């Protein structure tokens, strides 16, 4: 899986420009500055290894991850220890420490938002399903549908305008405000409040719709009737029997969503100028800095895989019908 | 099978709904249910509102040059006389909204926001429709193939879908849209960008629909009418085309309608991030990106944002209604 992702990234970066007619020198000239002569471009292509066959370049990359690598950028040989994701073509900094620096930002964003959206989305979904057809249900579903239809980069802009830049309020932090949780948990939360809420709103809407549909379906199952027939309190029927059954598909989607989100909440981070993995990816792509892009996509894919693994384990906890062999 | 006694009158009214009704007729048990589906859809006021907005938007996109000629100024024309040269924002109140400029003018350049929204609808809808068509095409073909043949074919295709679903798609799409130079594959300019975006968006979205179609095919394959066809000597391709595909029309149609809004958001996101159709060609996402750089003029963000919101909402409303009408389990 990781191998496929890394190969695909590599292919996008090397094969597509080749197919479109770029040369090794042409590609390398991007990384040596504006005043590049043909010779410096040639040297750079040689140094970055663009002249080797693709498979050799890829092999070198994989070897770096497993065993570390040595790089020579003209200023002496540098060591890059074991999970070596290469050096940036432009800043010449190793990629891996960079990624680790950015990870807490994205992680804070994702975890905070996930907490809000799961509680809110599932809660509203259950209530809606139980009070199907009431004013509450109608209203909640209309809001949820609106939520699904709003792009985050628009809600982000508007929320910043309304609540951070003083038109009319300035309660929340402005774009780009981030304090690490170790420095001050209160300011950390203050800075992330708006991104959390907007991001959570988007997802809560989807989850509310899914939960409602799931609950409506499970509450018609035979085992719910059995539970009621044996005299269980309605509350217990709903939480222990109904919700458990309805949660399975939601956990699946949560795994995917959350995994993708830690890999880089590209749009949210761009809208709020947060320096997380998503912003890192965008900057790297804008600069066509392959090692950075490779690093960030690999990390993102890793998170998706981990999240899916955890989801599979969670199934057994939530749904008594699933047995791990 | 005997011919239906009465062709639904509605068939001639509106093409997509008529197709839906026809598909429903065969998908659900018996011919009258198709009409019931169409009736249900017609009675669903919210869904019909969505459909009305969609028709309106499509007309706007098609007639963009005429509308702009009547109500606006060319989308690329600068109107610096509307801009205060010191602050770089429009001179008049409300960002210059008035009879002359219906949605006001942009700060700095003073281009007509109304015309840019109208032209933006073209790019947005064109890309979303064609990308959806591509996804649905790939998804249906591979989904049916995987579901019908099973075995190693199914394994390969299902694995491919899993891989796609685990990809950080947005990052990939951005990377792919970012590396392609301005002239490639014999195309250039807007044509290249639009076809590139259609390809990227369509190509990355097929597994969602593929999975659904595969699941449906798996259950349809075991049904009696397929057995009957096979016992009469029909072979794979015939069964797929004549027996399975007509029965799959309902889910295909539902998910296609629900995929369009996703694709509109996808295109807007790519344009917002600067890897979509290149400026100065107006796109909704691109207009929002411009607005993000200038915080002092909020109306500049509101119109493109609303345009995206209304379009996406309309498709979602219609798609939901369509699902309720076609899905036999959806009896509220």
PDB file of N, CA, C and O in Angstrom, chain A residues 1 4-5 8-9 12-13 16 20 132 145-146 148-151 153-154 157-158 160-161 165 209 217 256 260 266-267 270 282 285 288 297 300-301 304, chain B residues 163 165-168 170-172 174-176 178-181 184 265 268-269 272-273 288 292 295 298 301-302 305-306 308-309 312-313 316-317 320 329 332:
ATOM      1  N   UNK A   1       0.827  -1.211   0.000  1.00  0.00           N
ATOM      2  CA  UNK A   1       0.000   0.000   0.000  1.00  0.00           C
ATOM      3  C   UNK A   1       0.862   1.262   0.000  1.00  0.00           C
ATOM      4  O   UNK A   1       0.751   2.122  -0.879  1.00  0.00           O
ATOM      5  N   UNK A   4       2.730   1.449  -3.171  1.00  0.00           N
ATOM      6  CA  UNK A   4       1.940   1.935  -4.304  1.00  0.00           C
ATOM      7  C   UNK A   4       1.818   3.452  -4.258  1.00  0.00           C
ATOM      8  O   UNK A   4       2.001   4.147  -5.253  1.00  0.00           O
ATOM      9  N   UNK A   5       1.538   3.964  -3.042  1.00  0.00           N
ATOM     10  CA  UNK A   5       1.381   5.412  -2.906  1.00  0.00           C
ATOM     11  C   UNK A   5       2.672   6.124  -3.301  1.00  0.00           C
ATOM     12  O   UNK A   5       2.661   7.101  -4.049  1.00  0.00           O
ATOM     13  N   UNK A   8       3.244   5.990  -7.007  1.00  0.00           N
ATOM     14  CA  UNK A   8       2.335   6.881  -7.731  1.00  0.00           C
ATOM     15  C   UNK A   8       2.822   8.319  -7.627  1.00  0.00           C
ATOM     16  O   UNK A   8       2.814   9.064  -8.613  1.00  0.00           O
ATOM     17  N   UNK A   9       3.263   8.708  -6.429  1.00  0.00           N
ATOM     18  CA  UNK A   9       3.766  10.070  -6.274  1.00  0.00           C
ATOM     19  C   UNK A   9       4.958  10.301  -7.186  1.00  0.00           C
ATOM     20  O   UNK A   9       5.068  11.317  -7.873  1.00  0.00           O
ATOM     21  N   UNK A  12       3.873  10.642 -10.729  1.00  0.00           N
ATOM     22  CA  UNK A  12       3.262  11.932 -11.022  1.00  0.00           C
ATOM     23  C   UNK A  12       4.350  12.963 -11.254  1.00  0.00           C
ATOM     24  O   UNK A  12       4.284  13.777 -12.168  1.00  0.00           O
ATOM     25  N   UNK A  13       5.376  12.886 -10.420  1.00  0.00           N
ATOM     26  CA  UNK A  13       6.388  13.923 -10.514  1.00  0.00           C
ATOM     27  C   UNK A  13       7.326  13.775 -11.679  1.00  0.00           C
ATOM     28  O   UNK A  13       7.799  14.764 -12.214  1.00  0.00           O
ATOM     29  N   UNK A  16       4.785  12.389 -15.594  1.00  0.00           N
ATOM     30  CA  UNK A  16       3.859  13.335 -16.217  1.00  0.00           C
ATOM     31  C   UNK A  16       4.590  14.482 -16.916  1.00  0.00           C
ATOM     32  O   UNK A  16       4.331  14.760 -18.078  1.00  0.00           O
ATOM     33  N   UNK A  20       4.773  15.207 -20.900  1.00  0.00           N
ATOM     34  CA  UNK A  20       4.392  16.519 -21.406  1.00  0.00           C
ATOM     35  C   UNK A  20       5.572  17.209 -22.070  1.00  0.00           C
ATOM     36  O   UNK A  20       5.450  18.343 -22.520  1.00  0.00           O
ATOM     37  N   UNK A 132     -38.563  11.596  14.369  1.00  0.00           N
ATOM     38  CA  UNK A 132     -38.738  11.709  12.932  1.00  0.00           C
ATOM     39  C   UNK A 132     -40.010  12.470  12.600  1.00  0.00           C
ATOM     40  O   UNK A 132     -41.069  12.194  13.159  1.00  0.00           O
ATOM     41  N   UNK A 145     -28.039  19.584   5.665  1.00  0.00           N
ATOM     42  CA  UNK A 145     -27.880  19.603   4.212  1.00  0.00           C
ATOM     43  C   UNK A 145     -27.136  20.860   3.791  1.00  0.00           C
ATOM     44  O   UNK A 145     -26.257  20.820   2.915  1.00  0.00           O
ATOM     45  N   UNK A 146     -27.461  21.974   4.430  1.00  0.00           N
ATOM     46  CA  UNK A 146     -26.741  23.215   4.142  1.00  0.00           C
ATOM     47  C   UNK A 146     -25.275  23.044   4.509  1.00  0.00           C
ATOM     48  O   UNK A 146     -24.384  23.473   3.768  1.00  0.00           O
ATOM     49  N   UNK A 148     -23.477  20.341   4.516  1.00  0.00           N
ATOM     50  CA  UNK A 148     -22.775  19.511   3.540  1.00  0.00           C
ATOM     51  C   UNK A 148     -22.439  20.331   2.291  1.00  0.00           C
ATOM     52  O   UNK A 148     -21.452  20.084   1.612  1.00  0.00           O
ATOM     53  N   UNK A 149     -23.280  21.312   2.003  1.00  0.00           N
ATOM     54  CA  UNK A 149     -23.130  22.039   0.742  1.00  0.00           C
ATOM     55  C   UNK A 149     -22.196  23.243   0.834  1.00  0.00           C
ATOM     56  O   UNK A 149     -21.976  23.913  -0.151  1.00  0.00           O
ATOM     57  N   UNK A 150     -21.697  23.543   2.040  1.00  0.00           N
ATOM     58  CA  UNK A 150     -20.837  24.721   2.170  1.00  0.00           C
ATOM     59  C   UNK A 150     -19.371  24.327   2.059  1.00  0.00           C
ATOM     60  O   UNK A 150     -18.912  23.478   2.802  1.00  0.00           O
ATOM     61  N   UNK A 151     -18.630  24.939   1.146  1.00  0.00           N
ATOM     62  CA  UNK A 151     -17.207  24.633   1.085  1.00  0.00           C
ATOM     63  C   UNK A 151     -16.474  25.262   2.268  1.00  0.00           C
ATOM     64  O   UNK A 151     -16.785  26.378   2.658  1.00  0.00           O
ATOM     65  N   UNK A 153     -13.572  26.449   2.572  1.00  0.00           N
ATOM     66  CA  UNK A 153     -12.775  27.658   2.349  1.00  0.00           C
ATOM     67  C   UNK A 153     -13.656  28.891   2.311  1.00  0.00           C
ATOM     68  O   UNK A 153     -13.182  29.993   2.495  1.00  0.00           O
ATOM     69  N   UNK A 154     -14.958  28.692   2.108  1.00  0.00           N
ATOM     70  CA  UNK A 154     -15.889  29.816   2.180  1.00  0.00           C
ATOM     71  C   UNK A 154     -16.286  30.081   3.637  1.00  0.00           C
ATOM     72  O   UNK A 154     -16.169  31.209   4.124  1.00  0.00           O
ATOM     73  N   UNK A 157     -13.413  31.711   5.434  1.00  0.00           N
ATOM     74  CA  UNK A 157     -13.274  33.143   5.133  1.00  0.00           C
ATOM     75  C   UNK A 157     -14.299  33.960   5.899  1.00  0.00           C
ATOM     76  O   UNK A 157     -13.970  34.945   6.557  1.00  0.00           O
ATOM     77  N   UNK A 158     -15.555  33.514   5.797  1.00  0.00           N
ATOM     78  CA  UNK A 158     -16.635  34.286   6.396  1.00  0.00           C
ATOM     79  C   UNK A 158     -16.505  34.306   7.916  1.00  0.00           C
ATOM     80  O   UNK A 158     -16.671  35.342   8.560  1.00  0.00           O
ATOM     81  N   UNK A 160     -13.831  33.995   9.721  1.00  0.00           N
ATOM     82  CA  UNK A 160     -12.729  34.891  10.095  1.00  0.00           C
ATOM     83  C   UNK A 160     -13.193  36.334  10.047  1.00  0.00           C
ATOM     84  O   UNK A 160     -12.939  37.135  10.936  1.00  0.00           O
ATOM     85  N   UNK A 161     -13.893  36.654   8.958  1.00  0.00           N
ATOM     86  CA  UNK A 161     -14.370  38.016   8.773  1.00  0.00           C
ATOM     87  C   UNK A 161     -15.314  38.422   9.903  1.00  0.00           C
ATOM     88  O   UNK A 161     -15.177  39.493  10.480  1.00  0.00           O
ATOM     89  N   UNK A 165     -11.917  39.449  12.565  1.00  0.00           N
ATOM     90  CA  UNK A 165     -11.410  40.720  12.061  1.00  0.00           C
ATOM     91  C   UNK A 165     -12.309  41.902  12.419  1.00  0.00           C
ATOM     92  O   UNK A 165     -12.247  42.948  11.794  1.00  0.00           O
ATOM     93  N   UNK A 209     -26.609  13.173   9.179  1.00  0.00           N
ATOM     94  CA  UNK A 209     -27.422  12.528   8.147  1.00  0.00           C
ATOM     95  C   UNK A 209     -27.240  11.011   8.173  1.00  0.00           C
ATOM     96  O   UNK A 209     -28.202  10.241   8.096  1.00  0.00           O
ATOM     97  N   UNK A 217     -32.988   2.759  10.274  1.00  0.00           N
ATOM     98  CA  UNK A 217     -32.962   1.393   9.784  1.00  0.00           C
ATOM     99  C   UNK A 217     -32.865   0.389  10.937  1.00  0.00           C
ATOM    100  O   UNK A 217     -33.624  -0.565  10.997  1.00  0.00           O
ATOM    101  N   UNK A 256     -11.825   6.655   7.821  1.00  0.00           N
ATOM    102  CA  UNK A 256     -11.326   7.253   6.573  1.00  0.00           C
ATOM    103  C   UNK A 256     -11.154   8.762   6.719  1.00  0.00           C
ATOM    104  O   UNK A 256     -10.103   9.316   6.397  1.00  0.00           O
ATOM    105  N   UNK A 260      -7.556  10.696   6.726  1.00  0.00           N
ATOM    106  CA  UNK A 260      -7.268  11.673   5.667  1.00  0.00           C
ATOM    107  C   UNK A 260      -6.981  13.041   6.268  1.00  0.00           C
ATOM    108  O   UNK A 260      -6.133  13.785   5.779  1.00  0.00           O
ATOM    109  N   UNK A 266      -5.835  20.149   4.115  1.00  0.00           N
ATOM    110  CA  UNK A 266      -5.302  21.136   3.178  1.00  0.00           C
ATOM    111  C   UNK A 266      -6.137  22.418   3.153  1.00  0.00           C
ATOM    112  O   UNK A 266      -5.612  23.523   3.334  1.00  0.00           O
ATOM    113  N   UNK A 267      -7.435  22.258   2.942  1.00  0.00           N
ATOM    114  CA  UNK A 267      -8.272  23.446   2.739  1.00  0.00           C
ATOM    115  C   UNK A 267      -8.417  24.263   4.018  1.00  0.00           C
ATOM    116  O   UNK A 267      -8.306  25.482   4.002  1.00  0.00           O
ATOM    117  N   UNK A 270      -5.235  26.052   4.780  1.00  0.00           N
ATOM    118  CA  UNK A 270      -5.023  27.185   3.881  1.00  0.00           C
ATOM    119  C   UNK A 270      -5.933  28.343   4.261  1.00  0.00           C
ATOM    120  O   UNK A 270      -5.497  29.486   4.327  1.00  0.00           O
ATOM    121  N   UNK A 282       0.769  21.853   0.264  1.00  0.00           N
ATOM    122  CA  UNK A 282       0.460  22.847  -0.757  1.00  0.00           C
ATOM    123  C   UNK A 282       1.695  23.651  -1.141  1.00  0.00           C
ATOM    124  O   UNK A 282       1.994  23.848  -2.316  1.00  0.00           O
ATOM    125  N   UNK A 285       3.980  21.572  -3.193  1.00  0.00           N
ATOM    126  CA  UNK A 285       3.506  21.362  -4.558  1.00  0.00           C
ATOM    127  C   UNK A 285       3.701  22.628  -5.385  1.00  0.00           C
ATOM    128  O   UNK A 285       4.130  22.580  -6.538  1.00  0.00           O
ATOM    129  N   UNK A 288       7.050  22.735  -6.409  1.00  0.00           N
ATOM    130  CA  UNK A 288       7.453  21.505  -7.088  1.00  0.00           C
ATOM    131  C   UNK A 288       8.622  20.850  -6.383  1.00  0.00           C
ATOM    132  O   UNK A 288       9.571  20.412  -7.006  1.00  0.00           O
ATOM    133  N   UNK A 297       2.810  12.904   1.355  1.00  0.00           N
ATOM    134  CA  UNK A 297       1.801  11.938   0.889  1.00  0.00           C
ATOM    135  C   UNK A 297       2.008  10.584   1.548  1.00  0.00           C
ATOM    136  O   UNK A 297       1.045   9.908   1.895  1.00  0.00           O
ATOM    137  N   UNK A 300       0.630  10.787   4.977  1.00  0.00           N
ATOM    138  CA  UNK A 300      -0.828  10.821   4.918  1.00  0.00           C
ATOM    139  C   UNK A 300      -1.375   9.421   4.673  1.00  0.00           C
ATOM    140  O   UNK A 300      -2.313   8.979   5.350  1.00  0.00           O
ATOM    141  N   UNK A 301      -0.775   8.699   3.728  1.00  0.00           N
ATOM    142  CA  UNK A 301      -1.250   7.347   3.427  1.00  0.00           C
ATOM    143  C   UNK A 301      -1.075   6.444   4.639  1.00  0.00           C
ATOM    144  O   UNK A 301      -1.933   5.615   4.945  1.00  0.00           O
ATOM    145  N   UNK A 304      -3.916   6.973   6.983  1.00  0.00           N
ATOM    146  CA  UNK A 304      -5.159   6.352   6.521  1.00  0.00           C
ATOM    147  C   UNK A 304      -5.133   4.863   6.825  1.00  0.00           C
ATOM    148  O   UNK A 304      -6.109   4.284   7.316  1.00  0.00           O
TER     149      UNK A 304
ATOM    150  N   UNK B 163      -7.246   0.783  -2.636  1.00  0.00           N
ATOM    151  CA  UNK B 163      -6.067   1.642  -2.727  1.00  0.00           C
ATOM    152  C   UNK B 163      -6.488   3.077  -2.997  1.00  0.00           C
ATOM    153  O   UNK B 163      -6.037   4.015  -2.341  1.00  0.00           O
ATOM    154  N   UNK B 165      -9.298   4.490  -2.317  1.00  0.00           N
ATOM    155  CA  UNK B 165     -10.011   5.098  -1.198  1.00  0.00           C
ATOM    156  C   UNK B 165      -9.065   5.507  -0.084  1.00  0.00           C
ATOM    157  O   UNK B 165      -9.377   6.376   0.717  1.00  0.00           O
ATOM    158  N   UNK B 166      -7.892   4.862  -0.008  1.00  0.00           N
ATOM    159  CA  UNK B 166      -6.954   5.188   1.059  1.00  0.00           C
ATOM    160  C   UNK B 166      -5.991   6.292   0.633  1.00  0.00           C
ATOM    161  O   UNK B 166      -5.189   6.742   1.423  1.00  0.00           O
ATOM    162  N   UNK B 167      -6.070   6.730  -0.621  1.00  0.00           N
ATOM    163  CA  UNK B 167      -5.148   7.755  -1.105  1.00  0.00           C
ATOM    164  C   UNK B 167      -5.490   9.110  -0.522  1.00  0.00           C
ATOM    165  O   UNK B 167      -6.660   9.450  -0.373  1.00  0.00           O
ATOM    166  N   UNK B 168      -4.481   9.885  -0.192  1.00  0.00           N
ATOM    167  CA  UNK B 168      -4.751  11.286   0.117  1.00  0.00           C
ATOM    168  C   UNK B 168      -5.087  12.007  -1.186  1.00  0.00           C
ATOM    169  O   UNK B 168      -4.229  12.639  -1.802  1.00  0.00           O
ATOM    170  N   UNK B 170      -6.858  14.569  -2.343  1.00  0.00           N
ATOM    171  CA  UNK B 170      -6.760  15.997  -2.626  1.00  0.00           C
ATOM    172  C   UNK B 170      -5.307  16.358  -2.911  1.00  0.00           C
ATOM    173  O   UNK B 170      -5.008  17.046  -3.891  1.00  0.00           O
ATOM    174  N   UNK B 171      -4.405  15.832  -2.077  1.00  0.00           N
ATOM    175  CA  UNK B 171      -2.985  16.126  -2.274  1.00  0.00           C
ATOM    176  C   UNK B 171      -2.528  15.629  -3.641  1.00  0.00           C
ATOM    177  O   UNK B 171      -1.826  16.323  -4.378  1.00  0.00           O
ATOM    178  N   UNK B 172      -2.997  14.442  -4.001  1.00  0.00           N
ATOM    179  CA  UNK B 172      -2.612  13.894  -5.299  1.00  0.00           C
ATOM    180  C   UNK B 172      -3.160  14.725  -6.437  1.00  0.00           C
ATOM    181  O   UNK B 172      -2.464  15.016  -7.403  1.00  0.00           O
ATOM    182  N   UNK B 174      -3.949  17.805  -6.385  1.00  0.00           N
ATOM    183  CA  UNK B 174      -3.247  19.079  -6.444  1.00  0.00           C
ATOM    184  C   UNK B 174      -1.886  18.893  -7.109  1.00  0.00           C
ATOM    185  O   UNK B 174      -1.483  19.676  -7.971  1.00  0.00           O
ATOM    186  N   UNK B 175      -1.198  17.825  -6.686  1.00  0.00           N
ATOM    187  CA  UNK B 175       0.128  17.584  -7.253  1.00  0.00           C
ATOM    188  C   UNK B 175       0.036  17.388  -8.754  1.00  0.00           C
ATOM    189  O   UNK B 175       0.793  17.974  -9.529  1.00  0.00           O
ATOM    190  N   UNK B 176      -0.940  16.578  -9.163  1.00  0.00           N
ATOM    191  CA  UNK B 176      -1.082  16.268 -10.582  1.00  0.00           C
ATOM    192  C   UNK B 176      -1.454  17.519 -11.367  1.00  0.00           C
ATOM    193  O   UNK B 176      -0.882  17.811 -12.426  1.00  0.00           O
ATOM    194  N   UNK B 178      -0.791  20.425 -10.513  1.00  0.00           N
ATOM    195  CA  UNK B 178       0.279  21.397 -10.406  1.00  0.00           C
ATOM    196  C   UNK B 178       1.456  21.135 -11.320  1.00  0.00           C
ATOM    197  O   UNK B 178       2.116  22.069 -11.759  1.00  0.00           O
ATOM    198  N   UNK B 179       1.758  19.860 -11.621  1.00  0.00           N
ATOM    199  CA  UNK B 179       2.981  19.586 -12.377  1.00  0.00           C
ATOM    200  C   UNK B 179       2.797  19.704 -13.878  1.00  0.00           C
ATOM    201  O   UNK B 179       3.785  19.837 -14.599  1.00  0.00           O
ATOM    202  N   UNK B 180       1.558  19.621 -14.347  1.00  0.00           N
ATOM    203  CA  UNK B 180       1.385  19.652 -15.795  1.00  0.00           C
ATOM    204  C   UNK B 180       1.682  21.065 -16.308  1.00  0.00           C
ATOM    205  O   UNK B 180       1.134  22.038 -15.799  1.00  0.00           O
ATOM    206  N   UNK B 181       2.581  21.177 -17.274  1.00  0.00           N
ATOM    207  CA  UNK B 181       2.934  22.506 -17.776  1.00  0.00           C
ATOM    208  C   UNK B 181       1.790  23.139 -18.554  1.00  0.00           C
ATOM    209  O   UNK B 181       0.752  22.515 -18.770  1.00  0.00           O
ATOM    210  N   UNK B 184       0.556  21.034 -23.041  1.00  0.00           N
ATOM    211  CA  UNK B 184       0.837  19.608 -22.992  1.00  0.00           C
ATOM    212  C   UNK B 184      -0.224  18.849 -23.752  1.00  0.00           C
ATOM    213  O   UNK B 184      -1.346  19.322 -23.906  1.00  0.00           O
ATOM    214  N   UNK B 265     -17.618  20.964  -5.619  1.00  0.00           N
ATOM    215  CA  UNK B 265     -16.787  21.387  -4.496  1.00  0.00           C
ATOM    216  C   UNK B 265     -15.316  21.077  -4.758  1.00  0.00           C
ATOM    217  O   UNK B 265     -14.434  21.863  -4.424  1.00  0.00           O
ATOM    218  N   UNK B 268     -13.972  23.614  -7.178  1.00  0.00           N
ATOM    219  CA  UNK B 268     -13.824  24.906  -6.499  1.00  0.00           C
ATOM    220  C   UNK B 268     -12.601  24.882  -5.585  1.00  0.00           C
ATOM    221  O   UNK B 268     -11.851  25.857  -5.522  1.00  0.00           O
ATOM    222  N   UNK B 269     -12.394  23.745  -4.905  1.00  0.00           N
ATOM    223  CA  UNK B 269     -11.248  23.635  -4.008  1.00  0.00           C
ATOM    224  C   UNK B 269      -9.947  23.748  -4.794  1.00  0.00           C
ATOM    225  O   UNK B 269      -9.030  24.465  -4.404  1.00  0.00           O
ATOM    226  N   UNK B 272      -9.490  27.215  -5.845  1.00  0.00           N
ATOM    227  CA  UNK B 272      -9.163  28.018  -4.666  1.00  0.00           C
ATOM    228  C   UNK B 272      -7.686  27.896  -4.329  1.00  0.00           C
ATOM    229  O   UNK B 272      -7.029  28.864  -3.965  1.00  0.00           O
ATOM    230  N   UNK B 273      -7.153  26.697  -4.491  1.00  0.00           N
ATOM    231  CA  UNK B 273      -5.754  26.465  -4.150  1.00  0.00           C
ATOM    232  C   UNK B 273      -4.821  26.893  -5.272  1.00  0.00           C
ATOM    233  O   UNK B 273      -3.610  26.795  -5.145  1.00  0.00           O
ATOM    234  N   UNK B 288     -12.905  33.185  -4.831  1.00  0.00           N
ATOM    235  CA  UNK B 288     -12.771  33.098  -3.372  1.00  0.00           C
ATOM    236  C   UNK B 288     -11.317  33.243  -2.948  1.00  0.00           C
ATOM    237  O   UNK B 288     -11.015  33.860  -1.933  1.00  0.00           O
ATOM    238  N   UNK B 292      -9.801  35.921  -0.440  1.00  0.00           N
ATOM    239  CA  UNK B 292      -9.073  35.584   0.777  1.00  0.00           C
ATOM    240  C   UNK B 292      -7.891  36.522   0.977  1.00  0.00           C
ATOM    241  O   UNK B 292      -7.438  36.740   2.097  1.00  0.00           O
ATOM    242  N   UNK B 295      -9.224  41.151   2.808  1.00  0.00           N
ATOM    243  CA  UNK B 295     -10.245  40.925   3.815  1.00  0.00           C
ATOM    244  C   UNK B 295     -11.210  42.080   3.993  1.00  0.00           C
ATOM    245  O   UNK B 295     -12.259  41.931   4.571  1.00  0.00           O
ATOM    246  N   UNK B 298     -15.854  42.254   2.193  1.00  0.00           N
ATOM    247  CA  UNK B 298     -16.453  40.928   2.352  1.00  0.00           C
ATOM    248  C   UNK B 298     -17.366  40.518   1.199  1.00  0.00           C
ATOM    249  O   UNK B 298     -17.422  39.343   0.856  1.00  0.00           O
ATOM    250  N   UNK B 301     -16.251  38.013  -1.343  1.00  0.00           N
ATOM    251  CA  UNK B 301     -16.251  36.576  -1.091  1.00  0.00           C
ATOM    252  C   UNK B 301     -17.661  36.022  -1.081  1.00  0.00           C
ATOM    253  O   UNK B 301     -17.873  34.858  -1.388  1.00  0.00           O
ATOM    254  N   UNK B 302     -18.634  36.867  -0.718  1.00  0.00           N
ATOM    255  CA  UNK B 302     -19.979  36.348  -0.500  1.00  0.00           C
ATOM    256  C   UNK B 302     -20.611  35.809  -1.783  1.00  0.00           C
ATOM    257  O   UNK B 302     -21.165  34.715  -1.797  1.00  0.00           O
ATOM    258  N   UNK B 305     -19.078  32.516  -3.014  1.00  0.00           N
ATOM    259  CA  UNK B 305     -19.393  31.517  -1.996  1.00  0.00           C
ATOM    260  C   UNK B 305     -20.844  31.088  -2.083  1.00  0.00           C
ATOM    261  O   UNK B 305     -21.162  29.900  -2.073  1.00  0.00           O
ATOM    262  N   UNK B 306     -21.736  32.078  -2.210  1.00  0.00           N
ATOM    263  CA  UNK B 306     -23.161  31.764  -2.334  1.00  0.00           C
ATOM    264  C   UNK B 306     -23.436  30.973  -3.603  1.00  0.00           C
ATOM    265  O   UNK B 306     -24.259  30.055  -3.610  1.00  0.00           O
ATOM    266  N   UNK B 308     -21.502  28.859  -5.137  1.00  0.00           N
ATOM    267  CA  UNK B 308     -21.138  27.462  -4.903  1.00  0.00           C
ATOM    268  C   UNK B 308     -22.187  26.802  -4.013  1.00  0.00           C
ATOM    269  O   UNK B 308     -22.677  25.708  -4.306  1.00  0.00           O
ATOM    270  N   UNK B 309     -22.534  27.499  -2.933  1.00  0.00           N
ATOM    271  CA  UNK B 309     -23.460  26.938  -1.954  1.00  0.00           C
ATOM    272  C   UNK B 309     -24.802  26.589  -2.595  1.00  0.00           C
ATOM    273  O   UNK B 309     -25.311  25.474  -2.455  1.00  0.00           O
ATOM    274  N   UNK B 312     -24.505  23.630  -5.155  1.00  0.00           N
ATOM    275  CA  UNK B 312     -24.293  22.342  -4.497  1.00  0.00           C
ATOM    276  C   UNK B 312     -25.554  21.912  -3.755  1.00  0.00           C
ATOM    277  O   UNK B 312     -25.972  20.758  -3.822  1.00  0.00           O
ATOM    278  N   UNK B 313     -26.169  22.862  -3.064  1.00  0.00           N
ATOM    279  CA  UNK B 313     -27.385  22.555  -2.317  1.00  0.00           C
ATOM    280  C   UNK B 313     -28.485  22.062  -3.255  1.00  0.00           C
ATOM    281  O   UNK B 313     -29.172  21.080  -2.972  1.00  0.00           O
ATOM    282  N   UNK B 316     -27.823  18.548  -4.200  1.00  0.00           N
ATOM    283  CA  UNK B 316     -28.045  17.657  -3.058  1.00  0.00           C
ATOM    284  C   UNK B 316     -29.533  17.439  -2.805  1.00  0.00           C
ATOM    285  O   UNK B 316     -29.975  16.323  -2.545  1.00  0.00           O
ATOM    286  N   UNK B 317     -30.314  18.531  -2.874  1.00  0.00           N
ATOM    287  CA  UNK B 317     -31.755  18.420  -2.642  1.00  0.00           C
ATOM    288  C   UNK B 317     -32.390  17.510  -3.678  1.00  0.00           C
ATOM    289  O   UNK B 317     -33.165  16.610  -3.359  1.00  0.00           O
ATOM    290  N   UNK B 320     -31.292  13.843  -3.192  1.00  0.00           N
ATOM    291  CA  UNK B 320     -31.993  13.225  -2.066  1.00  0.00           C
ATOM    292  C   UNK B 320     -33.416  12.849  -2.448  1.00  0.00           C
ATOM    293  O   UNK B 320     -33.892  11.753  -2.139  1.00  0.00           O
ATOM    294  N   UNK B 329     -36.928   1.172  -0.332  1.00  0.00           N
ATOM    295  CA  UNK B 329     -36.889   1.125   1.126  1.00  0.00           C
ATOM    296  C   UNK B 329     -37.152   2.498   1.730  1.00  0.00           C
ATOM    297  O   UNK B 329     -37.369   2.623   2.919  1.00  0.00           O
ATOM    298  N   UNK B 332     -40.880   6.967   3.829  1.00  0.00           N
ATOM    299  CA  UNK B 332     -40.754   7.696   5.091  1.00  0.00           C
ATOM    300  C   UNK B 332     -41.982   7.491   5.976  1.00  0.00           C
ATOM    301  O   UNK B 332     -43.071   7.732   5.563  1.00  0.00           O
TER     302      UNK B 332
END
